[in-house]
XYZ file of C-alpha atoms in Angstrom:
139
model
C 0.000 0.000 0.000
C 1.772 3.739 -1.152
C -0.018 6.448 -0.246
C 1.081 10.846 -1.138
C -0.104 13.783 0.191
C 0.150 17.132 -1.340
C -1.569 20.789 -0.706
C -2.456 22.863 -3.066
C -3.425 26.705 -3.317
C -6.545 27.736 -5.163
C -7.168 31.392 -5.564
C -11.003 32.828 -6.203
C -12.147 36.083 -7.452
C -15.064 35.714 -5.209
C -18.360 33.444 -5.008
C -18.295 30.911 -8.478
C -16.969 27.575 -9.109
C -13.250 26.865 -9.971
C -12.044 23.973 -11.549
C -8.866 21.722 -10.690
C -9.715 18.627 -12.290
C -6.422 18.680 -14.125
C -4.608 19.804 -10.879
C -6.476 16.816 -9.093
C -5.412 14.634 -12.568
C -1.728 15.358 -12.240
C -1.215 14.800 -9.116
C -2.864 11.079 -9.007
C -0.786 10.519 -12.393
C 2.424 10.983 -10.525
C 1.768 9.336 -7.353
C 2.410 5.989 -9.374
C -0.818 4.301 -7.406
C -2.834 2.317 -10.257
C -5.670 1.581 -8.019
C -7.030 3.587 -5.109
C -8.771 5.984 -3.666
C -8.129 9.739 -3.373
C -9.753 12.444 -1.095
C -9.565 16.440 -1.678
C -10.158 18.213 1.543
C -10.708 21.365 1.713
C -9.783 23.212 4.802
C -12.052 26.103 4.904
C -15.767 26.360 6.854
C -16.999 29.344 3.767
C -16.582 27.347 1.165
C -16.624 23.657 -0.331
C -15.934 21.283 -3.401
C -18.533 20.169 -5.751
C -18.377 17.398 -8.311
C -20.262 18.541 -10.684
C -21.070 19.213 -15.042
C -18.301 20.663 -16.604
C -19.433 21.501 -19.782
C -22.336 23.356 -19.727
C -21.381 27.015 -17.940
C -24.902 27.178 -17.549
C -25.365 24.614 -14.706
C -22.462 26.926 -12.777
C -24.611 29.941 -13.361
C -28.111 27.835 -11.880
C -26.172 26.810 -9.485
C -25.004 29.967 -8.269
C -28.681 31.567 -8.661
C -30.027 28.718 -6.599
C -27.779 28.808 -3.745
C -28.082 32.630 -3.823
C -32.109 32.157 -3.744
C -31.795 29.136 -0.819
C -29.089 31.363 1.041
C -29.669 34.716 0.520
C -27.318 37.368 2.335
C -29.649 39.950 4.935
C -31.189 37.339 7.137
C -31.614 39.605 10.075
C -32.216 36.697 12.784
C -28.198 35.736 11.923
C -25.945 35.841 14.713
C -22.943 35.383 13.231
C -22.333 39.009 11.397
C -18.846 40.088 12.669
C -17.208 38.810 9.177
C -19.604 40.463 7.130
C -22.982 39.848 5.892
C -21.863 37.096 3.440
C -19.947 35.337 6.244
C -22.610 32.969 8.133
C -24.543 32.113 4.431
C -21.238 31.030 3.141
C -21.049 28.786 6.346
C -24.260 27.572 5.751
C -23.776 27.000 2.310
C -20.455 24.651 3.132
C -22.463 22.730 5.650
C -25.122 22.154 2.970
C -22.552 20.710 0.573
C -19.321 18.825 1.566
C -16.022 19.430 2.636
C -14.344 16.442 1.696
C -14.567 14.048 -1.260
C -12.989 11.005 -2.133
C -12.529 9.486 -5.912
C -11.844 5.972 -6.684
C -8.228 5.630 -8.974
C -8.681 2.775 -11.686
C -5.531 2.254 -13.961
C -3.530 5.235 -12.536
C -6.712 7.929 -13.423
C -9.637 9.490 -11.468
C -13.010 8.024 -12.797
C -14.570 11.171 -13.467
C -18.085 10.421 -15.961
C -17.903 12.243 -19.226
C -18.996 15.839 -18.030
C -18.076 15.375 -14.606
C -14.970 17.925 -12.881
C -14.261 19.048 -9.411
C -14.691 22.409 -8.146
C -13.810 24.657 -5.322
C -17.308 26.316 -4.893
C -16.458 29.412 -3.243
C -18.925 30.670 -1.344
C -17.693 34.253 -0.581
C -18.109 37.466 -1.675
C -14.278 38.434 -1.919
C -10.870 36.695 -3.359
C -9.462 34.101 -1.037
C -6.711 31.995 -1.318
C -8.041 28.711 -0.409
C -6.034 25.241 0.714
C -6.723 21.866 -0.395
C -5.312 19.020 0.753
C -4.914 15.994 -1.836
C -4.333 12.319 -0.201
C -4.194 9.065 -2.402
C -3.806 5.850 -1.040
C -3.416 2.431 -3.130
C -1.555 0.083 -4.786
């Protein structure tokens, strides 16, 4: 069993989706393992990682619109407001998606479907340089 571990830096521009796929891709391609599993964590509570369609821009834009519309900014019975008024929805926006996922590794490659990529979805109103942590583990 080999396992590798490696962080990586993702900048944002503010709320949207970035894609790493390839990022994700290069780094199981040179960990050698042929068959495993590998988990992206992200270690940040205002924003998370989506798999998700990669290419239709269009989902990223409903998306955005419908997290907006289920998480709006200006809920006045919020607590949490000394980060800003996009702070708690952004919190409640990671805890309604995921932190962490792990993809299995068949023949040294991620088994992404067809449309399928990985994405930071940044749930903040500002840039943020945001660390993720990659682990594989396998044979």
């Amino acid at each position: 069993m080999q396992q590798a571990v490696h962080s990586i830096s993702i900048p944002t521009r503010g709320q949207g989706l970035y894609e790493f796929t390839d990022v994700l891709d290069r780094f199981v391609a040179q960990s050698g393992i042929a068959t495993g599993l590998v988990t992206v964590f992200v270690r940040h509570t205002s924003c998370s990682l989506l798999i998700q369609e990669n290419a239709d821009p269009d989902v990223q834009t409903d998306l955005l619109g419908f997290f907006r519309r289920l998480v709006p900014e200006g809920m006045d019975w919020l607590v949490h407001t000394t980060e800003g008024p996009d702070d708690m929805p952004a919190h409640i926006k990671s805890a309604l998606t995921q932190t962490s996922i792990s993809i299995p590794v068949v023949d040294g490659q991620t088994v992404f479907g067809t449309w399928q990529g990985i994405y930071l979805f940044e749930h903040r109103r500002h840039p943020h340089q945001r660390s993720v942590v990659l682990h594989i583990i396998g044979d």
